Coordinates of C-alpha atoms and ligand atoms in Angstrom, one line a residue:
M1 CA -80.4 101.6 -36.7
C2 CA -80.0 98.1 -37.8
G3 CA -82.1 95.3 -39.2
I4 CA -82.6 91.9 -37.6
F5 CA -84.2 88.7 -39.0
G6 CA -84.6 85.3 -37.5
I7 CA -86.2 81.9 -38.3
Y8 CA -87.1 78.8 -36.4
S9 CA -87.9 75.8 -38.7
Y10 CA -90.1 73.1 -37.2
E11 CA -89.3 70.9 -40.2
K12 CA -85.6 71.3 -39.4
E13 CA -84.9 72.7 -42.9
N14 CA -81.8 74.8 -43.5
V15 CA -82.8 78.4 -42.9
T16 CA -79.5 80.1 -44.0
K17 CA -80.7 81.1 -47.5
K18 CA -84.0 82.5 -46.2
I19 CA -82.2 84.6 -43.6
Y20 CA -80.0 85.9 -46.4
Y21 CA -83.1 86.9 -48.4
G22 CA -84.7 88.4 -45.3
L23 CA -81.6 90.5 -44.7
F24 CA -81.5 91.6 -48.4
A25 CA -85.0 93.0 -47.9
L26 CA -83.9 94.8 -44.8
Q27 CA -80.7 96.2 -46.4
H28 CA -82.1 99.8 -46.1
R29 CA -81.7 99.5 -42.3
G30 CA -77.9 99.2 -42.4
Q31 CA -75.3 99.0 -45.1
E32 CA -72.1 98.8 -43.1
G33 CA -71.9 95.1 -42.3
A34 CA -73.9 91.9 -42.3
G35 CA -73.9 88.6 -40.5
I36 CA -75.8 85.3 -40.1
A37 CA -75.6 82.8 -37.2
V38 CA -77.3 79.4 -37.4
S39 CA -77.7 76.4 -35.1
D40 CA -78.2 72.8 -36.0
G41 CA -79.3 72.0 -32.5
K42 CA -75.8 71.1 -31.3
G43 CA -73.7 74.2 -32.0
I44 CA -73.8 77.6 -33.6
N45 CA -72.0 78.4 -36.9
F46 CA -71.7 82.0 -38.1
Y47 CA -70.2 84.4 -40.6
K48 CA -70.1 88.2 -40.6
N49 CA -68.2 90.9 -42.3
I50 CA -68.1 94.5 -43.4
G51 CA -70.2 95.3 -46.6
L52 CA -73.6 94.9 -48.1
V53 CA -75.5 91.6 -47.8
T54 CA -74.6 90.5 -51.3
E55 CA -70.9 91.5 -50.8
V56 CA -70.6 89.6 -47.5
F57 CA -72.4 86.4 -48.5
K58 CA -70.9 84.7 -51.5
K59 CA -72.3 81.3 -52.6
D60 CA -69.6 79.3 -50.9
I61 CA -70.0 81.0 -47.6
L62 CA -73.8 80.4 -47.6
Q63 CA -73.2 76.8 -48.5
N64 CA -71.1 76.3 -45.4
L65 CA -73.7 77.6 -43.0
F66 CA -76.2 75.0 -42.0
G67 CA -78.9 75.2 -39.3
Y68 CA -82.6 75.0 -38.7
I69 CA -82.6 78.0 -36.3
G70 CA -80.9 81.2 -37.1
I71 CA -80.6 84.9 -36.9
G72 CA -79.2 87.7 -39.1
H73 CA -78.2 91.3 -38.8
V74 CA -77.5 94.3 -41.1
R75 CA -75.4 96.9 -39.4
Y76 CA -75.7 100.7 -39.3
S77 CA -73.3 102.0 -36.8
T78 CA -74.0 104.6 -34.1
T79 CA -71.7 103.2 -31.4
G80 CA -68.7 101.1 -32.0
I81 CA -66.0 101.6 -34.7
K82 CA -66.3 100.1 -38.2
S83 CA -64.7 96.7 -37.9
V84 CA -65.6 93.0 -38.4
E85 CA -65.5 92.5 -34.6
N86 CA -68.4 95.0 -34.3
C87 CA -70.5 93.3 -36.9
Q88 CA -73.3 91.1 -35.6
P89 CA -74.7 88.6 -34.7
F90 CA -72.4 88.5 -31.7
V91 CA -71.5 84.9 -30.7
V92 CA -70.2 83.9 -27.3
K93 CA -69.1 80.5 -26.0
S94 CA -69.6 79.4 -22.4
S95 CA -69.9 76.3 -20.3
L96 CA -73.6 76.5 -21.1
G97 CA -73.0 76.3 -24.9
Q98 CA -73.1 79.1 -27.5
I99 CA -75.3 82.1 -27.6
A100 CA -75.7 84.6 -30.5
I101 CA -77.2 88.0 -30.3
A102 CA -78.5 90.5 -32.9
H103 CA -79.5 93.9 -31.7
N104 CA -81.3 96.9 -33.2
G105 CA -81.1 100.0 -31.0
D106 CA -78.8 101.7 -28.5
I107 CA -78.3 101.0 -24.9
L108 CA -77.7 104.2 -23.0
N109 CA -76.1 102.7 -19.8
S110 CA -73.8 100.3 -21.7
E111 CA -70.6 102.0 -20.5
E112 CA -71.7 101.5 -16.9
L113 CA -72.6 97.9 -17.5
R114 CA -69.3 97.4 -19.4
L115 CA -67.2 98.9 -16.6
E116 CA -69.0 96.7 -14.0
L117 CA -68.2 93.6 -16.0
E118 CA -64.6 94.7 -16.6
K119 CA -64.2 95.1 -12.8
K120 CA -65.4 91.5 -12.5
G121 CA -62.7 90.4 -14.9
H122 CA -64.4 90.3 -18.3
I123 CA -62.3 91.1 -21.3
F124 CA -64.3 92.4 -24.2
T125 CA -63.5 91.7 -27.8
S126 CA -65.8 94.4 -29.4
T127 CA -67.3 97.7 -28.6
T128 CA -70.9 96.7 -29.3
D129 CA -73.8 96.7 -26.9
S130 CA -74.6 93.1 -28.0
E131 CA -71.4 91.7 -26.4
I132 CA -72.4 93.4 -23.1
I133 CA -75.9 91.8 -23.3
A134 CA -74.4 88.4 -24.1
Q135 CA -72.0 88.5 -21.2
L136 CA -74.7 89.7 -18.7
L137 CA -76.9 86.9 -20.0
I138 CA -74.4 84.1 -19.4
R139 CA -73.7 85.3 -15.9
E140 CA -77.5 85.5 -15.1
I141 CA -78.1 82.0 -16.6
I142 CA -75.3 80.5 -14.5
K143 CA -76.8 82.3 -11.4
T144 CA -80.5 81.5 -11.9
N145 CA -80.3 78.3 -13.9
D146 CA -83.4 79.6 -15.6
R147 CA -83.2 81.2 -19.1
I148 CA -86.3 83.3 -18.9
E149 CA -85.6 84.5 -15.4
A150 CA -82.1 85.3 -16.6
I151 CA -83.3 87.2 -19.6
K152 CA -85.8 89.2 -17.5
N153 CA -83.0 90.1 -15.0
V154 CA -80.7 91.3 -17.8
L155 CA -83.4 93.3 -19.6
N156 CA -84.4 95.0 -16.4
K157 CA -80.8 96.4 -16.2
L158 CA -80.9 97.9 -19.7
V159 CA -81.8 101.5 -20.3
G160 CA -82.5 102.4 -23.9
A161 CA -83.8 101.0 -27.2
Y162 CA -83.5 97.4 -28.2
S163 CA -85.2 95.0 -30.5
L164 CA -83.2 91.8 -29.9
L165 CA -82.9 88.3 -31.3
I166 CA -81.2 85.8 -29.1
L167 CA -80.2 82.4 -30.6
F168 CA -79.5 79.5 -28.2
E169 CA -78.5 76.1 -29.7
D170 CA -82.1 74.9 -29.3
C171 CA -84.3 78.0 -29.4
L172 CA -84.9 81.4 -30.8
I173 CA -85.9 84.3 -28.6
A174 CA -87.2 87.8 -29.7
V175 CA -87.4 90.8 -27.4
R176 CA -88.8 94.3 -27.9
D177 CA -87.9 96.9 -25.2
E178 CA -90.7 98.2 -23.0
H179 CA -91.0 101.5 -25.0
G180 CA -91.3 99.7 -28.3
F181 CA -88.8 102.1 -29.8
K182 CA -87.9 99.9 -32.7
P183 CA -90.3 97.7 -34.8
L184 CA -90.3 93.9 -34.6
C185 CA -92.8 91.5 -36.0
I186 CA -93.6 87.8 -36.3
G187 CA -94.5 85.8 -39.4
E188 CA -95.3 82.2 -40.2
D189 CA -95.8 79.9 -43.1
G190 CA -97.0 76.7 -41.5
E191 CA -93.4 75.2 -41.2
N192 CA -91.4 78.1 -39.9
I193 CA -91.7 81.0 -37.5
Y194 CA -90.0 84.3 -38.7
I195 CA -89.1 87.4 -36.7
S196 CA -88.3 90.5 -38.6
S197 CA -87.6 94.2 -38.1
E198 CA -90.1 95.0 -40.7
D199 CA -92.9 93.0 -42.4
C200 CA -91.6 94.0 -45.9
A201 CA -89.1 91.1 -45.5
L202 CA -91.9 88.7 -44.7
T203 CA -93.7 89.8 -47.9
T204 CA -90.5 89.2 -49.8
L205 CA -90.4 85.6 -48.6
D206 CA -94.2 85.1 -49.2
V207 CA -94.7 84.6 -45.4
S208 CA -97.9 85.6 -43.6
F209 CA -97.7 88.3 -41.1
L210 CA -98.8 87.1 -37.7
R211 CA -98.5 90.1 -35.3
D212 CA -96.1 92.7 -34.0
V213 CA -94.0 91.8 -31.0
K214 CA -95.5 93.9 -28.1
P215 CA -93.4 96.5 -26.2
G216 CA -92.0 94.7 -23.1
E217 CA -92.6 91.2 -24.6
I218 CA -90.2 88.2 -24.8
V219 CA -91.2 85.7 -27.4
V220 CA -89.7 82.2 -27.1
I221 CA -89.8 79.8 -30.0
N222 CA -88.6 76.2 -29.6
N223 CA -89.7 72.7 -30.4
D224 CA -92.8 73.0 -28.2
G225 CA -94.1 76.1 -30.1
M226 CA -94.2 79.8 -29.3
E227 CA -94.6 81.3 -25.8
S228 CA -94.9 84.9 -24.7
Y229 CA -93.7 86.5 -21.5
T230 CA -93.9 90.1 -20.2
F231 CA -90.8 91.5 -18.6
K232 CA -92.0 95.0 -17.6
K233 CA -95.6 95.4 -16.9
K234 CA -95.7 99.2 -16.5
N235 CA -94.3 100.9 -19.5
K236 CA -94.8 104.1 -21.5
V237 CA -94.8 103.1 -25.2
S238 CA -92.8 105.6 -27.3
T239 CA -92.1 104.1 -30.8
C240 CA -89.7 106.1 -32.9
M241 CA -91.6 108.5 -35.2
F242 CA -88.6 108.5 -37.6
E243 CA -89.3 104.9 -38.6
Y244 CA -92.5 106.1 -40.2
I245 CA -90.9 109.2 -41.7
Y246 CA -87.6 108.0 -43.0
F247 CA -86.2 104.7 -41.7
A248 CA -88.6 102.0 -42.6
R249 CA -89.4 100.9 -46.1
P250 CA -92.7 102.5 -47.4
D251 CA -94.2 99.0 -48.1
S252 CA -93.9 98.1 -44.4
T253 CA -96.6 98.3 -41.7
I254 CA -95.5 99.2 -38.2
D255 CA -97.8 98.4 -35.3
G256 CA -100.7 98.2 -37.7
I257 CA -100.0 101.5 -39.5
S258 CA -98.8 101.6 -43.1
V259 CA -95.6 103.6 -43.6
Y260 CA -96.6 104.6 -47.1
K261 CA -100.0 105.9 -46.0
V262 CA -98.4 108.0 -43.2
R263 CA -96.0 109.6 -45.7
K264 CA -98.7 110.4 -48.2
E265 CA -100.9 111.9 -45.4
V266 CA -98.0 114.0 -44.1
G267 CA -97.6 115.3 -47.7
R268 CA -101.3 116.2 -47.8
R269 CA -101.1 118.0 -44.5
L270 CA -97.9 119.8 -45.6
A271 CA -99.9 121.2 -48.6
K272 CA -102.5 122.6 -46.2
E273 CA -100.0 123.9 -43.6
H274 CA -97.7 125.4 -46.2
P275 CA -99.4 126.1 -49.5
V276 CA -97.5 127.8 -52.3
E277 CA -98.1 128.8 -55.9
A278 CA -95.9 126.7 -58.2
D279 CA -95.7 125.0 -61.6
I280 CA -94.4 121.6 -60.5
I281 CA -93.8 119.3 -57.5
S282 CA -90.9 117.0 -57.4
P283 CA -89.7 114.6 -54.7
I284 CA -86.1 114.3 -53.6
P285 CA -86.0 110.6 -54.4
D286 CA -86.5 108.1 -52.9
S287 CA -87.2 109.3 -49.4
G288 CA -89.4 112.2 -50.5
N289 CA -91.6 110.2 -53.0
A290 CA -94.8 109.4 -51.0
F291 CA -94.7 112.9 -49.3
A292 CA -94.6 114.6 -52.7
I293 CA -97.5 112.5 -54.1
G294 CA -99.6 113.6 -51.1
Y295 CA -98.6 117.2 -51.5
S296 CA -99.5 117.1 -55.2
E297 CA -102.9 115.4 -54.6
E298 CA -103.9 118.0 -52.1
S299 CA -102.5 121.1 -53.9
K300 CA -103.4 119.9 -57.4
I301 CA -99.9 121.1 -58.5
P302 CA -98.6 118.4 -61.0
Y303 CA -96.1 115.8 -59.8
Y304 CA -93.0 115.2 -61.9
E305 CA -89.8 113.3 -61.2
A306 CA -87.5 116.2 -61.8
L307 CA -84.6 114.6 -60.1
I308 CA -83.4 111.2 -61.3
K309 CA -81.6 108.9 -58.9
N310 CA -78.8 106.7 -60.1
K311 CA -80.0 103.2 -59.0
Y312 CA -76.4 101.9 -58.6
T313 CA -75.4 104.3 -55.8
G314 CA -76.6 102.2 -52.9
R315 CA -74.3 103.6 -50.3
T316 CA -73.5 107.2 -49.4
F317 CA -70.1 108.1 -50.7
I318 CA -67.5 109.0 -48.2
L319 CA -65.3 111.2 -50.1
P320 CA -62.6 113.4 -48.5
S321 CA -62.6 116.8 -50.1
Q322 CA -65.5 119.4 -50.3
N323 CA -65.3 119.2 -54.2
E324 CA -65.7 115.5 -54.1
R325 CA -68.6 115.7 -51.7
E326 CA -70.4 118.0 -54.1
L327 CA -69.7 115.4 -56.8
A328 CA -71.2 112.7 -54.6
V329 CA -74.6 114.4 -54.7
R330 CA -74.5 114.7 -58.5
L331 CA -73.5 111.1 -58.8
K332 CA -76.6 110.1 -56.9
L333 CA -79.1 112.6 -58.2
S334 CA -79.4 114.4 -61.5
P335 CA -81.8 117.2 -62.5
V336 CA -84.1 117.1 -65.5
R337 CA -83.5 120.4 -67.2
S338 CA -86.6 120.4 -69.4
L339 CA -88.8 120.0 -66.4
L340 CA -87.1 122.6 -64.2
E341 CA -86.1 125.5 -66.5
N342 CA -88.0 128.7 -65.8
K343 CA -90.4 126.8 -63.4
R344 CA -91.5 127.5 -59.9
V345 CA -90.7 124.2 -58.2
V346 CA -91.8 122.6 -54.9
L347 CA -89.2 120.1 -53.8
V348 CA -90.4 117.6 -51.1
D349 CA -88.1 115.7 -48.8
D350 CA -88.5 113.5 -45.7
S351 CA -86.2 115.5 -43.4
I352 CA -83.5 118.0 -42.9
V353 CA -80.8 117.0 -40.5
R354 CA -77.6 119.0 -41.1
G355 CA -79.0 120.8 -44.1
T356 CA -76.0 120.0 -46.3
T357 CA -77.8 117.6 -48.7
S358 CA -80.8 119.9 -49.3
K359 CA -78.4 122.9 -49.9
R360 CA -76.5 121.0 -52.6
I361 CA -79.7 119.7 -54.3
V362 CA -81.3 123.2 -54.3
N363 CA -78.1 124.6 -55.8
M364 CA -78.2 121.9 -58.5
V365 CA -81.9 122.6 -59.4
K366 CA -81.2 126.3 -59.6
K367 CA -78.2 125.8 -61.8
V368 CA -80.4 124.2 -64.5
G369 CA -82.7 127.3 -64.5
A370 CA -85.5 126.8 -61.9
K371 CA -87.1 130.2 -61.3
E372 CA -88.1 129.6 -57.7
V373 CA -87.5 126.7 -55.3
H374 CA -89.8 126.0 -52.4
L375 CA -88.8 123.2 -50.0
R376 CA -91.4 121.2 -48.0
V377 CA -90.2 118.8 -45.4
G378 CA -92.1 115.7 -44.0
C379 CA -90.4 115.8 -40.6
P380 CA -90.7 118.7 -38.1
K381 CA -87.5 120.6 -37.2
I382 CA -84.9 118.2 -35.7
I383 CA -83.5 120.1 -32.8
S384 CA -82.0 117.4 -30.5
P385 CA -79.8 114.3 -31.0
C386 CA -81.2 110.8 -30.9
Y387 CA -79.7 108.5 -28.3
Y388 CA -81.7 105.5 -29.3
G389 CA -79.9 104.3 -32.4
I390 CA -80.5 106.9 -35.2
D391 CA -77.3 108.7 -36.2
M392 CA -78.6 112.3 -36.2
A393 CA -75.4 114.3 -35.4
T394 CA -74.7 116.4 -32.4
K395 CA -76.9 119.3 -31.3
E396 CA -74.5 121.8 -32.8
E397 CA -74.5 120.1 -36.2
L398 CA -78.3 120.1 -36.4
I399 CA -79.3 123.0 -38.6
A400 CA -82.6 123.6 -36.8
H401 CA -81.1 123.5 -33.3
K402 CA -80.6 127.3 -33.0
K403 CA -81.8 128.7 -36.3
C404 CA -85.3 129.9 -37.3
I405 CA -87.1 128.9 -40.5
M406 CA -86.0 132.2 -42.3
E407 CA -82.4 131.6 -41.4
I408 CA -82.5 128.0 -42.6
A409 CA -84.2 128.9 -45.8
K410 CA -81.5 131.5 -46.5
I411 CA -78.7 128.9 -45.8
I412 CA -80.3 126.3 -48.0
G413 CA -81.1 128.9 -50.7
V414 CA -84.8 128.5 -51.1
E415 CA -87.6 131.0 -51.7
S416 CA -89.7 129.4 -49.0
L417 CA -89.3 126.5 -46.5
G418 CA -92.1 124.6 -44.7
Y419 CA -91.8 121.8 -42.2
I420 CA -94.8 119.7 -41.1
S421 CA -95.9 120.7 -37.6
I422 CA -95.6 118.2 -34.7
E423 CA -99.5 118.1 -34.5
G424 CA -99.8 117.5 -38.2
L425 CA -97.3 114.6 -37.9
L426 CA -99.1 113.0 -35.0
K427 CA -102.4 113.2 -36.9
A428 CA -100.9 111.8 -40.0
I429 CA -99.4 108.8 -38.1
G430 CA -102.6 108.4 -36.1
R431 CA -101.0 107.5 -32.8
K432 CA -99.7 109.5 -29.9
D433 CA -97.4 107.0 -28.2
L434 CA -94.3 108.0 -30.2
C435 CA -90.8 109.1 -29.3
L436 CA -90.5 112.7 -30.4
A437 CA -87.2 113.4 -28.5
C438 CA -85.4 114.7 -31.6
L439 CA -88.2 117.2 -32.2
T440 CA -88.8 118.3 -28.6
G441 CA -85.7 117.5 -26.6
E442 CA -87.9 115.5 -24.2
Y443 CA -86.5 112.0 -23.8
P444 CA -88.7 109.0 -22.7
T445 CA -85.8 107.6 -20.6
D446 CA -83.1 108.9 -18.4
I447 CA -80.2 110.0 -20.7
N448 CA -77.6 110.9 -18.1
F449 CA -75.1 108.1 -18.7
I450 CA -71.5 108.2 -19.8
K451 CA -71.4 107.4 -23.5
V452 CA -68.0 106.9 -25.1
Q453 CA -68.5 107.0 -28.8
N454 CA -66.1 105.1 -31.1
R455 CA -64.0 103.5 -28.4
Ligands
AMP1 P1 -78.6 116.4 -44.1 O1 -79.7 117.4 -43.8 O2 -77.6 116.8 -45.1 O3 -78.0 115.9 -42.8 O4 -79.3 115.1 -44.8 C1 -80.6 114.8 -44.6 C2 -81.1 113.7 -45.5 O5 -80.4 112.5 -45.2 C3 -82.6 113.4 -45.3 O6 -83.3 114.0 -46.4 C4 -82.7 111.9 -45.3 O7 -83.1 111.5 -46.6 C5 -81.3 111.4 -45.0 N1 -81.3 111.0 -43.6 C6 -82.0 111.5 -42.5 N2 -81.6 111.0 -41.4 C7 -80.6 110.1 -41.7 C8 -79.9 109.2 -40.9 N3 -80.0 109.1 -39.6 N4 -79.0 108.4 -41.5 C9 -78.8 108.5 -42.8 N5 -79.5 109.3 -43.6 C10 -80.4 110.1 -43.1

């Protein structure tokens, strides 16, 4: 997963700072690296590095970037090793001028495409899919002498998930793959057009939401205005359900559906599907908050914040030893003894992937004296890996891959465990055109491609 943000300014104002703020609002989509590329109409200037948006962009760096069209990216890695080269936007130079690309998603046939290009003599400088897209695009533009035709030809070669921003020296292009896996929306404020992974970033900048980019749509923004093209007419939309459950910010609306409302409704349905007698309900913050409110409203069991999150632990700790990993959870979350001691507690979280986090949290809650712990989960059992850009581990690492509910409950150490059903989830979201591959093992695209992780 990653976050992308772009602006075209008709007044030719410098857009760098606004992109910075947009990326800051999308920080939850990726904490590994950040970058901004801007064009002043004559050339593209860019800066990217490893770190959070505020760590990468110090005042002097922002001051040196000037342009009235620009794109930005926050990185969360699924493919490609952690390095500056793999941060985005990816900028390439050619006889046609410069092009910058920011990508959210994962291309499944990227190795095939890379090998094809390498056979033709291309030397790659990164392991990202964006560089492959950029190189393919340059070749097609040279061949067709028509940007839109070239983009369509390249997109028709890609299998997988991509919301893309393409920056030419004189125009901004936004693309959402034909399945609409990842969100992408358009905003405007009378002077500028904005493209963002989520509308929460538009709200931050006090920009009006215009519409979502449609699956299979290419949106071109230049001095003449905004134009829309369709690159694949026949498509089966399958937007990632996990955007609604975990990934997107709760104050975002994706394809007309409020993320917060979905989470609360899942919580209500969880209370109906898996009722339990208990004294208090507490979310595992922050991802479990809205689910727990819904569960509490439906069950009438009082809602308390029995786990306090340290607001200064933005990123997951990567600590070497087992002991230190236990400490990492306690640095992030701390139990309120007075709320938990001798109580029957319902803990509500968004999802269980490997099961290691929940196990540690349950252990912590029991240590301060909780009598019973019942875990309720807003995402059905995750049984298959995601190939579209969400790092969900391998099949073997997924706790629900081969184990039944009773076995998982025993491993995690809870008195009872309840996952929302797939039907309940679909009803709560209120749409059926979703990608459920991680829940069912049925993938909306071909997945039989060579994939070399961390080349
Ligand atoms: P675990 O079961 O230990 O793998 O951790 C699951 C928890 O991590 C969930 O409760 C989420 O809050 C969070 N989570 C779920 N999916 C992801 C992901 N793809 N990347 C980062 N964190 C995630």
